RNA sequence: GGUCUCGUGGCCGAGCGGUUAGGCAGAGGUCUGCAAAACCUUGUACAGCGGUUCAAAUCCGCUCGAGACCUCCA
């Protein structure tokens, strides 16, 4: 690895060499889910993308503090600081405490992420656990002149902020354009400017989730939690902030304004945004109703799905697309990935039984170099995979006897595959129904009978055994080293 | 309307000035009793039209088409 890691920075709209503020430490913040319903598959793609980032940074030797929040309060139905609280609404619907909703979907979320083999973050702070920090930040913003209170609700003064700073810096938007495209204030509005957003919201009498504050009982606005928690755990300026692309224009723009307004410094060096997941070319979204849940994807229990796809096959599918490209789900694409993934993992197994030769007929060092070059180029996992498949070809060729490898090169390949497939891409072999010893013994008996039949040229019997077993998803392969079976 | 992406062979998907991306599917071959797996060989690809250049999928302009954000979503 002789070149540096380059990361595409949304802020500058180009790739920049990654330099941590305080190496070997790296601060990484990713906007987490709002836990009022089952995790959306699109969320999963974002978190899996950042899992790749996290894993690669660790692989490079950085000490990463990865913070991903859980939004369990303060997220309203509309972003106009009105409408129902999402948790309260769902709680009412299911006749539960809001915190029961939070608990249920937090556990569900963690379960799904574990299925995808995503490493848990170092810290997973909740909004409700950081009310004090959010109030403090709001106070500071008022003190600094960027916040104002109206009837128990505190707003951020975008107009004032925009006079001193570039409010639309992240998405390259001009204030006038933003104003042109935002809704007119009507007589009922409390805010001064139409771009102003709430830092703290006064609780209506019926509101269950509420906390005392200098402005009366209420709850925090959505954007302030990320500013408050990233500041608390990563400091006023940290290395990388990630999230889905849809968050850039509003949520992250406001986050920057809040942090800048509070700390007088831009909070983040590298802004990274993962692209959307689409179905038939259209963004999969909660409101469009064109999506399926991760669980449905695994079981295939959805009209859009022909069959179920395992978490690892899906993860591999995601890794075959760059995180900044949209990823389109289709059965055809999923099935292609499923087979490719199986091929990759089976080659990894073959690698363990490879015989070495006095000299190598292929260049393995080149492969390793290419893999690092790809990752260093803004985490280009598709190119990593292309190179790994060159490795697969080599492994299978050596196994077939058409290429040779030295003992040293075999070790190098083992390390390469372990580093990239397991550690960095985060893929793992899927255990097929932990075959019991009893099953193994039975299979051995059956295979012995079949071998006898074959020796006697009784192919009717041997083929019958093979065909019948296949019906029960047991595949038989006759290799030079004998017959093997897989479930 | 504004701010941006993107249009690559049957499908998915990299590349972003000169060299085979890769996977899946298809075709032919080797191996096998037959399969399976594997290996070898194999593809009229770069939306269209102009321009820059010795050289363009890759840069510039226009046209057509798709999508995202600007309104809750990662």
Coordinates of C-alpha atoms (C1' of nucleotides) in Angstrom, one line a residue:
Chain A
X1 CA 0.0 0.0 0.0
X2 CA 2.0 2.9 -1.2
X3 CA -0.7 5.5 -1.8
X4 CA -2.9 7.3 0.6
X5 CA -6.6 6.8 1.2
X6 CA -8.8 9.3 -0.7
X7 CA -12.3 10.0 0.3
X8 CA -14.9 11.9 -1.7
X9 CA -15.9 14.9 0.4
X10 CA -19.4 16.2 -0.2
X11 CA -18.3 19.6 1.0
X12 CA -15.7 20.1 -1.8
X13 CA -17.4 17.7 -4.2
X14 CA -14.2 15.9 -4.9
X15 CA -11.9 13.3 -3.6
X16 CA -9.4 14.4 -0.9
X17 CA -6.5 12.6 0.8
X18 CA -7.7 11.5 4.2
X19 CA -5.7 12.9 7.1
X20 CA -7.1 12.4 10.6
X21 CA -7.0 15.4 12.9
X22 CA -5.2 13.4 15.6
X23 CA -3.9 10.2 14.1
X24 CA -4.1 7.3 14.9
X25 CA -7.4 8.3 16.3
X26 CA -10.4 8.8 13.9
X27 CA -13.8 10.1 14.8
X28 CA -16.6 8.8 12.7
X29 CA -20.3 9.9 13.2
X30 CA -23.1 8.4 11.2
X31 CA -26.8 9.4 11.5
X32 CA -28.6 6.4 12.8
X33 CA -32.2 5.3 12.5
X34 CA -35.3 6.7 14.0
X35 CA -36.7 3.7 15.8
X36 CA -40.4 4.0 15.4
X37 CA -40.8 1.2 13.0
X38 CA -38.9 -1.7 11.4
X39 CA -35.6 -0.7 9.9
X40 CA -35.9 0.2 6.3
X41 CA -33.7 -1.7 3.8
X42 CA -32.3 1.6 2.5
X43 CA -31.1 2.4 6.0
X44 CA -29.3 -0.9 6.0
X45 CA -27.5 -0.1 2.8
X46 CA -26.2 3.2 4.3
X47 CA -25.1 1.5 7.5
X48 CA -23.5 -1.3 5.6
X49 CA -21.6 1.2 3.5
X50 CA -20.3 2.9 6.6
X51 CA -19.5 -0.5 8.1
X52 CA -17.1 -1.0 5.1
X53 CA -15.6 2.4 5.9
X54 CA -15.3 1.6 9.6
X55 CA -13.7 -1.8 8.9
X56 CA -11.2 -0.5 6.4
X57 CA -10.1 2.3 8.7
X58 CA -9.6 -0.3 11.4
X59 CA -7.7 -2.5 9.0
X60 CA -5.4 0.4 8.2
X61 CA -4.5 0.6 11.9
X62 CA -6.6 3.6 13.0
X63 CA -8.2 3.7 16.3
X64 CA -11.7 4.6 15.3
X65 CA -14.4 5.9 17.6
X66 CA -17.6 5.1 15.6
X67 CA -20.7 6.9 16.9
X68 CA -24.1 6.1 15.5
X69 CA -27.1 7.6 17.3
X70 CA -30.5 6.1 17.9
X71 CA -33.2 8.7 17.4
X72 CA -35.8 7.9 20.0
X73 CA -37.5 11.3 20.5
X74 CA -38.1 14.6 18.8
X75 CA -38.7 13.5 15.3
X76 CA -41.9 14.9 14.1
X77 CA -44.0 13.7 11.2
X78 CA -43.3 16.9 9.2
X79 CA -40.2 18.9 9.3
X80 CA -42.1 22.0 9.8
X81 CA -42.0 21.6 13.5
X82 CA -45.6 20.7 13.7
X83 CA -47.6 17.5 13.4
X84 CA -47.4 14.4 15.6
X85 CA -44.4 13.0 17.2
X86 CA -43.6 9.7 15.4
X87 CA -43.2 7.7 18.6
X88 CA -46.4 9.0 20.2
X89 CA -48.3 8.3 17.0
X90 CA -47.0 4.8 16.8
X91 CA -47.5 4.2 20.5
X92 CA -51.1 5.3 20.2
X93 CA -51.6 3.0 17.3
X94 CA -50.1 0.0 19.1
X95 CA -51.4 0.9 22.5
X96 CA -47.9 1.0 24.0
X97 CA -45.7 3.4 25.9
X98 CA -43.5 5.3 23.5
X99 CA -40.5 3.7 25.2
X100 CA -41.8 0.3 24.4
X101 CA -41.9 1.3 20.8
X102 CA -38.3 2.5 21.0
X103 CA -37.2 -0.7 22.7
X104 CA -38.9 -3.0 20.3
X105 CA -37.5 -1.3 17.2
X106 CA -34.1 -0.7 18.6
X107 CA -33.7 -4.4 19.3
X108 CA -35.1 -5.2 15.9
X109 CA -32.6 -2.9 14.3
X110 CA -29.6 -4.3 16.1
X111 CA -30.7 -7.8 15.2
X112 CA -30.9 -7.0 11.5
X113 CA -27.6 -5.3 11.5
X114 CA -26.0 -8.3 13.1
X115 CA -27.6 -10.5 10.4
X116 CA -25.8 -8.3 7.9
X117 CA -22.6 -8.8 9.9
X118 CA -22.2 -5.1 10.5
X119 CA -19.9 -4.3 13.5
X120 CA -21.7 -2.5 16.3
X121 CA -20.6 1.1 16.7
X122 CA -18.3 2.1 19.6
X123 CA -21.1 4.3 21.0
X124 CA -24.8 4.2 20.2
X125 CA -26.2 7.2 22.0
X126 CA -29.9 8.0 22.2
X127 CA -31.5 11.3 21.9
X128 CA -33.5 10.8 25.1
X129 CA -30.3 10.1 27.0
X130 CA -28.8 13.4 25.9
X131 CA -31.6 15.9 26.6
X132 CA -29.3 17.9 28.9
X133 CA -26.7 18.3 26.2
X134 CA -29.3 19.4 23.7
X135 CA -30.7 22.0 26.1
X136 CA -27.2 23.2 26.8
X137 CA -26.5 23.6 23.2
X138 CA -29.7 25.4 22.6
X139 CA -28.9 27.8 25.4
X140 CA -25.5 28.4 23.9
X141 CA -27.1 29.2 20.5
X142 CA -29.4 31.7 22.1
X143 CA -26.5 33.3 23.9
X144 CA -24.6 33.5 20.7
X145 CA -27.6 35.2 19.0
X146 CA -28.6 32.4 16.7
X147 CA -31.6 31.1 18.6
X148 CA -34.8 32.9 19.8
X149 CA -37.7 31.7 21.8
X150 CA -41.3 32.1 21.0
X151 CA -43.9 30.8 23.4
X152 CA -41.8 28.0 24.7
X153 CA -40.4 26.9 21.4
X154 CA -36.8 27.9 20.4
X155 CA -35.9 28.4 16.7
X156 CA -32.6 28.7 14.9
X157 CA -32.3 32.1 13.1
X158 CA -31.1 31.1 9.6
X159 CA -31.2 34.6 8.3
X160 CA -28.8 35.9 10.9
X161 CA -26.6 32.8 10.5
X162 CA -26.6 33.2 6.7
X163 CA -25.3 36.8 6.9
X164 CA -22.1 35.5 8.5
X165 CA -21.7 32.0 7.2
X166 CA -22.5 30.1 4.0
X167 CA -25.7 28.3 5.1
X168 CA -26.0 26.1 1.9
X169 CA -22.4 25.2 1.8
X170 CA -22.9 21.5 1.9
X171 CA -25.2 21.1 -1.1
X172 CA -24.0 24.2 -2.9
X173 CA -27.2 26.1 -2.6
X174 CA -27.7 29.8 -2.4
X175 CA -29.9 31.3 0.3
X176 CA -32.1 33.1 -2.3
X177 CA -32.8 29.8 -4.0
X178 CA -33.6 28.1 -0.8
X179 CA -35.9 30.9 0.2
X180 CA -37.7 30.8 -3.2
X181 CA -38.4 27.2 -2.8
X182 CA -39.6 27.2 0.8
X183 CA -43.1 27.8 1.9
X184 CA -44.4 31.2 2.8
X185 CA -45.0 31.9 6.4
X186 CA -48.6 32.2 7.4
X187 CA -50.2 34.1 10.2
X188 CA -50.0 31.2 12.6
X189 CA -46.2 30.8 12.3
X190 CA -44.1 31.7 15.2
X191 CA -40.8 31.7 13.4
X192 CA -39.3 34.8 12.0
X193 CA -37.8 33.3 8.8
X194 CA -39.2 30.6 6.7
X195 CA -36.0 28.6 6.8
X196 CA -35.8 28.7 10.6
X197 CA -36.1 25.4 12.2
X198 CA -36.8 24.3 15.8
X199 CA -34.1 23.6 18.4
X200 CA -36.6 23.0 21.2
X201 CA -40.3 22.4 20.8
X202 CA -43.0 23.2 23.4
X203 CA -45.0 20.1 24.3
X204 CA -48.7 20.2 23.8
X205 CA -50.8 19.1 26.7
X206 CA -51.4 15.6 25.2
X207 CA -47.7 15.0 24.4
X208 CA -46.3 12.2 26.5
X209 CA -42.5 12.5 25.8
X210 CA -41.6 15.8 27.5
X211 CA -38.8 17.2 29.6
X212 CA -38.4 20.4 31.6
X213 CA -36.3 23.1 30.2
X214 CA -35.6 26.9 30.7
X215 CA -38.4 27.4 28.1
X216 CA -41.0 25.2 29.8
X217 CA -41.8 21.5 29.2
X218 CA -41.0 20.3 25.7
X219 CA -38.7 18.1 23.6
X220 CA -35.7 18.6 21.3
X221 CA -35.9 19.3 17.6
X222 CA -34.6 16.6 15.3
X223 CA -31.4 18.2 14.1
X224 CA -29.9 19.2 17.5
X225 CA -29.3 15.7 18.7
X226 CA -26.6 14.9 16.2
X227 CA -24.9 18.2 16.8
X228 CA -25.0 17.7 20.6
X229 CA -24.0 14.1 20.6
X230 CA -21.2 14.4 18.0
X231 CA -19.8 17.3 20.0
X232 CA -19.9 15.3 23.2
X233 CA -18.2 12.2 22.0
X234 CA -16.1 13.4 19.1
X235 CA -15.4 17.1 19.9
X236 CA -16.1 20.3 18.1
X237 CA -14.4 19.2 15.0
X238 CA -14.0 15.6 14.0
X239 CA -12.9 13.6 11.0
X240 CA -15.9 12.0 9.2
X241 CA -19.6 12.5 9.3
X242 CA -21.7 10.1 7.2
X243 CA -25.3 9.5 6.4
X244 CA -27.7 9.0 3.5
X245 CA -27.7 11.4 0.7
X246 CA -31.2 12.5 1.5
X247 CA -30.0 14.0 4.7
X248 CA -27.5 16.3 3.2
X249 CA -29.8 19.1 2.1
X250 CA -31.8 19.6 5.3
X251 CA -30.5 17.6 8.3
X252 CA -26.8 18.0 7.7
X253 CA -27.1 21.6 6.5
X254 CA -28.8 22.4 9.8
X255 CA -26.4 20.4 11.8
X256 CA -23.5 22.4 10.4
X257 CA -25.3 25.7 11.2
X258 CA -26.0 24.6 14.8
X259 CA -22.5 23.4 15.4
X260 CA -20.9 26.3 13.8
X261 CA -23.2 28.7 15.6
X262 CA -22.4 27.0 18.9
X263 CA -18.7 26.3 18.6
X264 CA -17.6 28.8 16.0
X265 CA -16.0 26.1 14.0
X266 CA -17.0 23.8 11.1
X267 CA -17.8 20.5 12.8
X268 CA -16.6 18.1 10.2
X269 CA -13.6 17.6 7.9
X270 CA -15.1 14.9 5.6
X271 CA -18.8 14.7 4.8
X272 CA -19.7 11.4 3.2
X273 CA -23.0 10.5 1.7
X274 CA -24.2 7.0 0.7
X275 CA -26.6 6.8 -2.2
X276 CA -30.1 5.6 -2.3
X277 CA -31.5 2.2 -2.9
X278 CA -34.0 1.8 -5.7
X279 CA -36.5 -0.7 -6.8
X280 CA -37.2 -0.7 -10.5
X281 CA -35.3 2.5 -10.8
X282 CA -37.3 4.4 -8.2
X283 CA -36.1 5.2 -4.7
X284 CA -37.3 2.7 -2.2
X285 CA -39.0 4.8 0.5
X286 CA -41.3 4.4 3.3
X287 CA -43.8 6.7 1.8
X288 CA -43.8 5.3 -1.7
X289 CA -44.6 1.8 -0.3
X290 CA -42.4 0.2 -2.9
X291 CA -40.1 -1.5 -0.5
X292 CA -39.8 -4.7 1.5
X293 CA -38.3 -5.2 4.9
X294 CA -34.9 -6.9 5.5
X295 CA -36.7 -9.8 7.0
X296 CA -38.9 -10.2 3.9
X297 CA -35.9 -10.1 1.7
X298 CA -34.3 -13.0 3.7
X299 CA -37.4 -15.1 3.5
X300 CA -38.6 -14.1 0.1
X301 CA -42.0 -13.4 1.6
X302 CA -43.0 -10.4 -0.6
X303 CA -44.7 -10.1 -4.0
X304 CA -41.7 -8.4 -5.5
X305 CA -39.4 -11.2 -4.5
X306 CA -39.1 -14.5 -6.4
X307 CA -37.2 -16.1 -3.5
X308 CA -35.3 -15.4 -0.3
X309 CA -31.8 -14.1 -0.3
X310 CA -29.4 -14.7 2.6
X311 CA -28.0 -11.7 4.5
X312 CA -24.5 -12.4 3.2
X313 CA -25.6 -12.7 -0.4
X314 CA -27.3 -9.3 0.0
X315 CA -24.3 -7.8 1.6
X316 CA -22.1 -9.1 -1.2
X317 CA -24.6 -7.6 -3.7
X318 CA -24.3 -4.3 -2.0
X319 CA -20.5 -4.5 -2.0
X320 CA -20.6 -5.0 -5.7
X321 CA -21.9 -1.5 -6.2
X322 CA -19.9 1.6 -5.1
X323 CA -21.5 3.3 -2.1
X324 CA -22.0 6.6 -4.0
X325 CA -24.0 4.9 -6.8
X326 CA -27.7 4.1 -6.6
X327 CA -28.3 0.4 -6.1
X328 CA -31.2 -1.1 -7.9
X329 CA -32.8 -4.2 -6.5
X330 CA -34.0 -6.8 -8.9
X331 CA -34.4 -10.6 -8.6
X332 CA -32.0 -11.1 -11.6
X333 CA -29.3 -9.0 -10.0
X334 CA -29.7 -10.6 -6.6
X335 CA -29.5 -14.1 -8.1
X336 CA -26.4 -13.2 -10.0
X337 CA -24.8 -12.0 -6.8
X338 CA -25.9 -15.0 -4.9
X339 CA -24.0 -17.3 -7.3
X340 CA -21.0 -15.1 -7.4
X341 CA -20.8 -15.0 -3.7
X342 CA -21.0 -18.8 -3.5
X343 CA -18.2 -19.1 -6.0
X344 CA -16.0 -16.7 -4.0
X345 CA -16.6 -18.5 -0.7
X346 CA -16.1 -21.9 -2.2
X347 CA -12.7 -20.8 -3.6
X348 CA -11.7 -19.6 -0.2
X349 CA -12.3 -23.1 1.1
X350 CA -10.4 -24.6 -1.8
X351 CA -7.5 -22.3 -0.9
X352 CA -7.0 -24.2 2.3
X353 CA -6.3 -27.4 0.5
X354 CA -4.0 -26.1 -2.2
X355 CA -0.8 -27.9 -2.9
X356 CA 2.3 -25.7 -3.4
X357 CA 4.9 -25.9 -6.1
X358 CA 8.6 -24.8 -6.3
X359 CA 7.6 -21.7 -8.2
X360 CA 4.5 -19.6 -9.0
X361 CA 3.1 -19.1 -12.5
X362 CA 1.1 -16.0 -11.4
X363 CA 1.8 -12.7 -9.7
X364 CA -0.1 -12.6 -6.3
X365 CA 1.6 -9.5 -5.0
X366 CA 0.0 -7.5 -7.8
X367 CA -3.4 -8.6 -6.7
X368 CA -2.9 -7.4 -3.2
X369 CA -1.6 -4.1 -4.5
X370 CA -4.7 -3.7 -6.7
X371 CA -7.0 -4.4 -3.8
X372 CA -5.5 -1.7 -1.6
X373 CA -5.4 0.7 -4.5
X374 CA -9.2 0.1 -5.0
X375 CA -10.0 0.6 -1.3
X376 CA -7.8 3.7 -1.2
X377 CA -9.8 5.1 -4.1
X378 CA -12.8 6.1 -2.0
X379 CA -13.6 2.6 -0.8
X380 CA -14.2 1.1 -4.3
X381 CA -15.4 -2.3 -3.2
X382 CA -16.6 -3.4 -6.7
X383 CA -13.0 -3.2 -7.9
X384 CA -11.8 -5.0 -4.9
X385 CA -14.2 -7.8 -5.7
X386 CA -13.1 -7.9 -9.4
X387 CA -9.6 -8.4 -8.2
X388 CA -10.7 -11.1 -5.7
X389 CA -12.3 -12.9 -8.6
X390 CA -8.9 -12.9 -10.4
X391 CA -7.7 -14.6 -7.2
X392 CA -10.6 -17.1 -7.4
X393 CA -9.5 -17.9 -10.9
X394 CA -5.9 -18.5 -9.7
X395 CA -7.0 -20.7 -6.8
X396 CA -9.2 -22.8 -9.0
X397 CA -6.6 -23.1 -11.7
X398 CA -4.0 -24.2 -9.2
X399 CA -6.5 -26.7 -7.9
X400 CA -7.1 -27.9 -11.4
X401 CA -3.3 -28.0 -12.1
X402 CA -3.1 -25.4 -14.8
X403 CA -1.3 -22.8 -12.6
X404 CA 1.2 -23.2 -9.8
X405 CA 1.9 -21.3 -6.6
X406 CA 4.7 -21.4 -4.1
X407 CA 4.0 -22.0 -0.4
X408 CA 4.8 -18.4 0.2
X409 CA 2.3 -17.2 -2.4
X410 CA -0.4 -19.5 -1.0
X411 CA 0.1 -17.8 2.4
X412 CA -0.1 -14.5 0.7
X413 CA -3.4 -15.4 -0.9
X414 CA -4.7 -16.7 2.3
X415 CA -3.9 -13.4 4.0
X416 CA -5.3 -11.4 1.1
X417 CA -8.6 -13.3 1.2
X418 CA -8.9 -13.2 4.9
X419 CA -8.1 -9.5 5.1
X420 CA -10.4 -8.4 2.3
X421 CA -13.3 -10.9 2.2
X422 CA -13.6 -11.4 6.0
X423 CA -12.2 -8.3 7.7
X424 CA -12.9 -5.5 5.2
X425 CA -15.9 -6.6 3.1
X426 CA -17.3 -8.2 6.2
X427 CA -18.5 -11.4 4.5
X428 CA -18.6 -14.7 6.2
X429 CA -19.5 -18.3 5.3
X430 CA -23.1 -19.0 6.0
X431 CA -23.4 -22.0 8.2
X432 CA -25.6 -24.5 6.5
X433 CA -27.7 -26.1 9.2
X434 CA -24.8 -27.1 11.4
X435 CA -24.6 -30.6 10.1
X436 CA -24.7 -33.0 13.1
X437 CA -22.3 -35.9 13.4
X438 CA -25.3 -38.2 12.9
X439 CA -26.0 -36.7 9.6
X440 CA -22.4 -37.0 8.6
X441 CA -22.3 -40.6 9.4
X442 CA -25.5 -41.3 7.5
X443 CA -24.2 -39.4 4.5
X444 CA -21.0 -41.5 4.7
X445 CA -23.0 -44.7 4.5
X446 CA -25.0 -43.4 1.6
X447 CA -21.9 -42.3 -0.3
X448 CA -20.3 -45.7 0.3
X449 CA -23.3 -47.5 -1.1
X450 CA -23.2 -45.1 -4.1
X451 CA -19.5 -45.7 -4.6
X452 CA -20.1 -49.5 -4.7
X453 CA -22.8 -49.1 -7.2
X454 CA -20.6 -47.0 -9.4
X455 CA -17.8 -49.5 -9.2
X456 CA -20.2 -52.1 -10.4
X457 CA -21.3 -49.8 -13.2
X458 CA -24.7 -49.7 -11.7
X459 CA -25.3 -46.1 -12.7
X460 CA -29.1 -46.4 -12.3
X461 CA -28.6 -46.7 -8.6
X462 CA -25.8 -44.2 -8.2
X463 CA -27.7 -41.6 -10.2
X464 CA -30.9 -42.3 -8.3
X465 CA -29.1 -41.6 -5.0
X466 CA -27.7 -38.4 -6.4
X467 CA -31.0 -37.2 -7.8
X468 CA -33.0 -38.0 -4.7
X469 CA -30.5 -36.3 -2.5
X470 CA -30.6 -33.2 -4.7
X471 CA -34.4 -33.0 -4.1
X472 CA -33.5 -32.5 -0.5
X473 CA -31.0 -29.8 -1.4
X474 CA -28.0 -32.1 -0.9
X475 CA -25.6 -31.7 -3.8
X476 CA -23.1 -34.4 -4.7
X477 CA -19.9 -33.8 -6.6
X478 CA -17.5 -36.5 -7.7
X479 CA -14.0 -35.1 -7.6
X480 CA -10.6 -36.6 -8.0
X481 CA -10.2 -36.7 -4.3
X482 CA -13.4 -38.5 -3.8
X483 CA -17.1 -37.6 -3.5
X484 CA -18.1 -34.6 -1.5
X485 CA -21.5 -33.4 -0.5
X486 CA -22.9 -30.0 0.4
X487 CA -26.2 -29.0 1.9
Chain B
rG1 C1' -38.7 26.2 -11.7
rG2 C1' -33.8 25.8 -8.8
rU3 C1' -29.4 22.5 -7.2
rC4 C1' -27.3 18.0 -8.6
rU5 C1' -26.4 13.0 -10.3
rC6 C1' -26.7 9.4 -14.1
rG7 C1' -27.4 7.1 -19.1
rU8 C1' -21.8 1.2 -20.5
rG9 C1' -22.7 -5.4 -24.1
rG10 C1' -28.9 -10.1 -22.5
rC11 C1' -28.8 -8.4 -16.9
rC12 C1' -26.0 -6.2 -12.8
rG13 C1' -21.8 -3.1 -12.4
rA14 C1' -16.4 -0.7 -12.5
rG15 C1' -13.5 2.5 -15.4
rC16 C1' -13.3 8.8 -16.2
rG17 C1' -7.9 10.7 -22.1
rG18 C1' -4.2 5.6 -25.1
rU19 C1' -3.8 -1.0 -21.9
rU20 C1' -8.9 -7.5 -20.8
rA21 C1' -12.6 -4.5 -15.4
rG22 C1' -15.4 -8.2 -12.7
rG23 C1' -20.0 -11.2 -11.7
rC24 C1' -24.4 -13.6 -13.7
rA25 C1' -26.6 -15.5 -18.2
rG26 C1' -25.3 -17.5 -23.4
rA27 C1' -22.1 -20.3 -27.1
rG28 C1' -17.9 -23.9 -28.1
rG29 C1' -14.3 -27.1 -25.9
rU30 C1' -11.5 -30.1 -21.8
rC31 C1' -12.5 -33.4 -17.6
rU32 C1' -16.6 -37.1 -16.1
rG33 C1' -20.1 -43.5 -17.2
rC34 C1' -23.5 -39.2 -17.2
rA35 C1' -23.8 -34.9 -14.2
rA36 C1' -22.2 -31.1 -11.0
rA37 C1' -18.0 -28.2 -10.1
rA38 C1' -13.7 -26.4 -12.2
rC39 C1' -10.5 -24.9 -16.3
rC40 C1' -9.7 -22.9 -21.5
rU41 C1' -11.9 -20.1 -25.7
rU42 C1' -15.8 -16.8 -27.0
rG43 C1' -19.3 -10.9 -27.0
rU44 C1' -21.6 -5.8 -33.0
rA45 C1' -20.8 -2.1 -25.0
rC46 C1' -20.1 2.7 -23.9
rA47 C1' -28.0 7.4 -25.3
rG48 C1' -27.7 10.8 -29.9
rC49 C1' -25.3 14.8 -32.5
rG50 C1' -21.3 18.2 -32.9
rG51 C1' -16.4 19.9 -31.0
rU52 C1' -11.3 19.7 -28.6
rU53 C1' -7.1 16.1 -29.2
rC54 C1' -2.1 12.3 -32.6
rA55 C1' -5.8 9.6 -29.5
rA56 C1' -12.5 10.1 -26.1
rA57 C1' -16.9 5.6 -23.0
rU58 C1' -13.5 9.0 -20.5
rC59 C1' -12.8 16.5 -21.7
rC60 C1' -16.4 20.6 -23.8
rG61 C1' -21.3 22.0 -26.0
rC62 C1' -26.2 20.8 -27.4
rU63 C1' -30.4 17.3 -27.8
rC64 C1' -33.1 13.2 -25.8
rG65 C1' -34.0 10.0 -21.5
rA66 C1' -33.9 8.5 -16.2
rG67 C1' -33.4 9.7 -11.1
rA68 C1' -32.4 12.4 -6.4
rC69 C1' -32.9 16.8 -3.4
rC70 C1' -35.6 21.5 -2.7
rU71 C1' -41.6 18.4 1.6
rC72 C1' -41.0 12.9 6.5
rC73 C1' -37.4 9.0 5.0
rA74 C1' -30.5 6.4 5.2

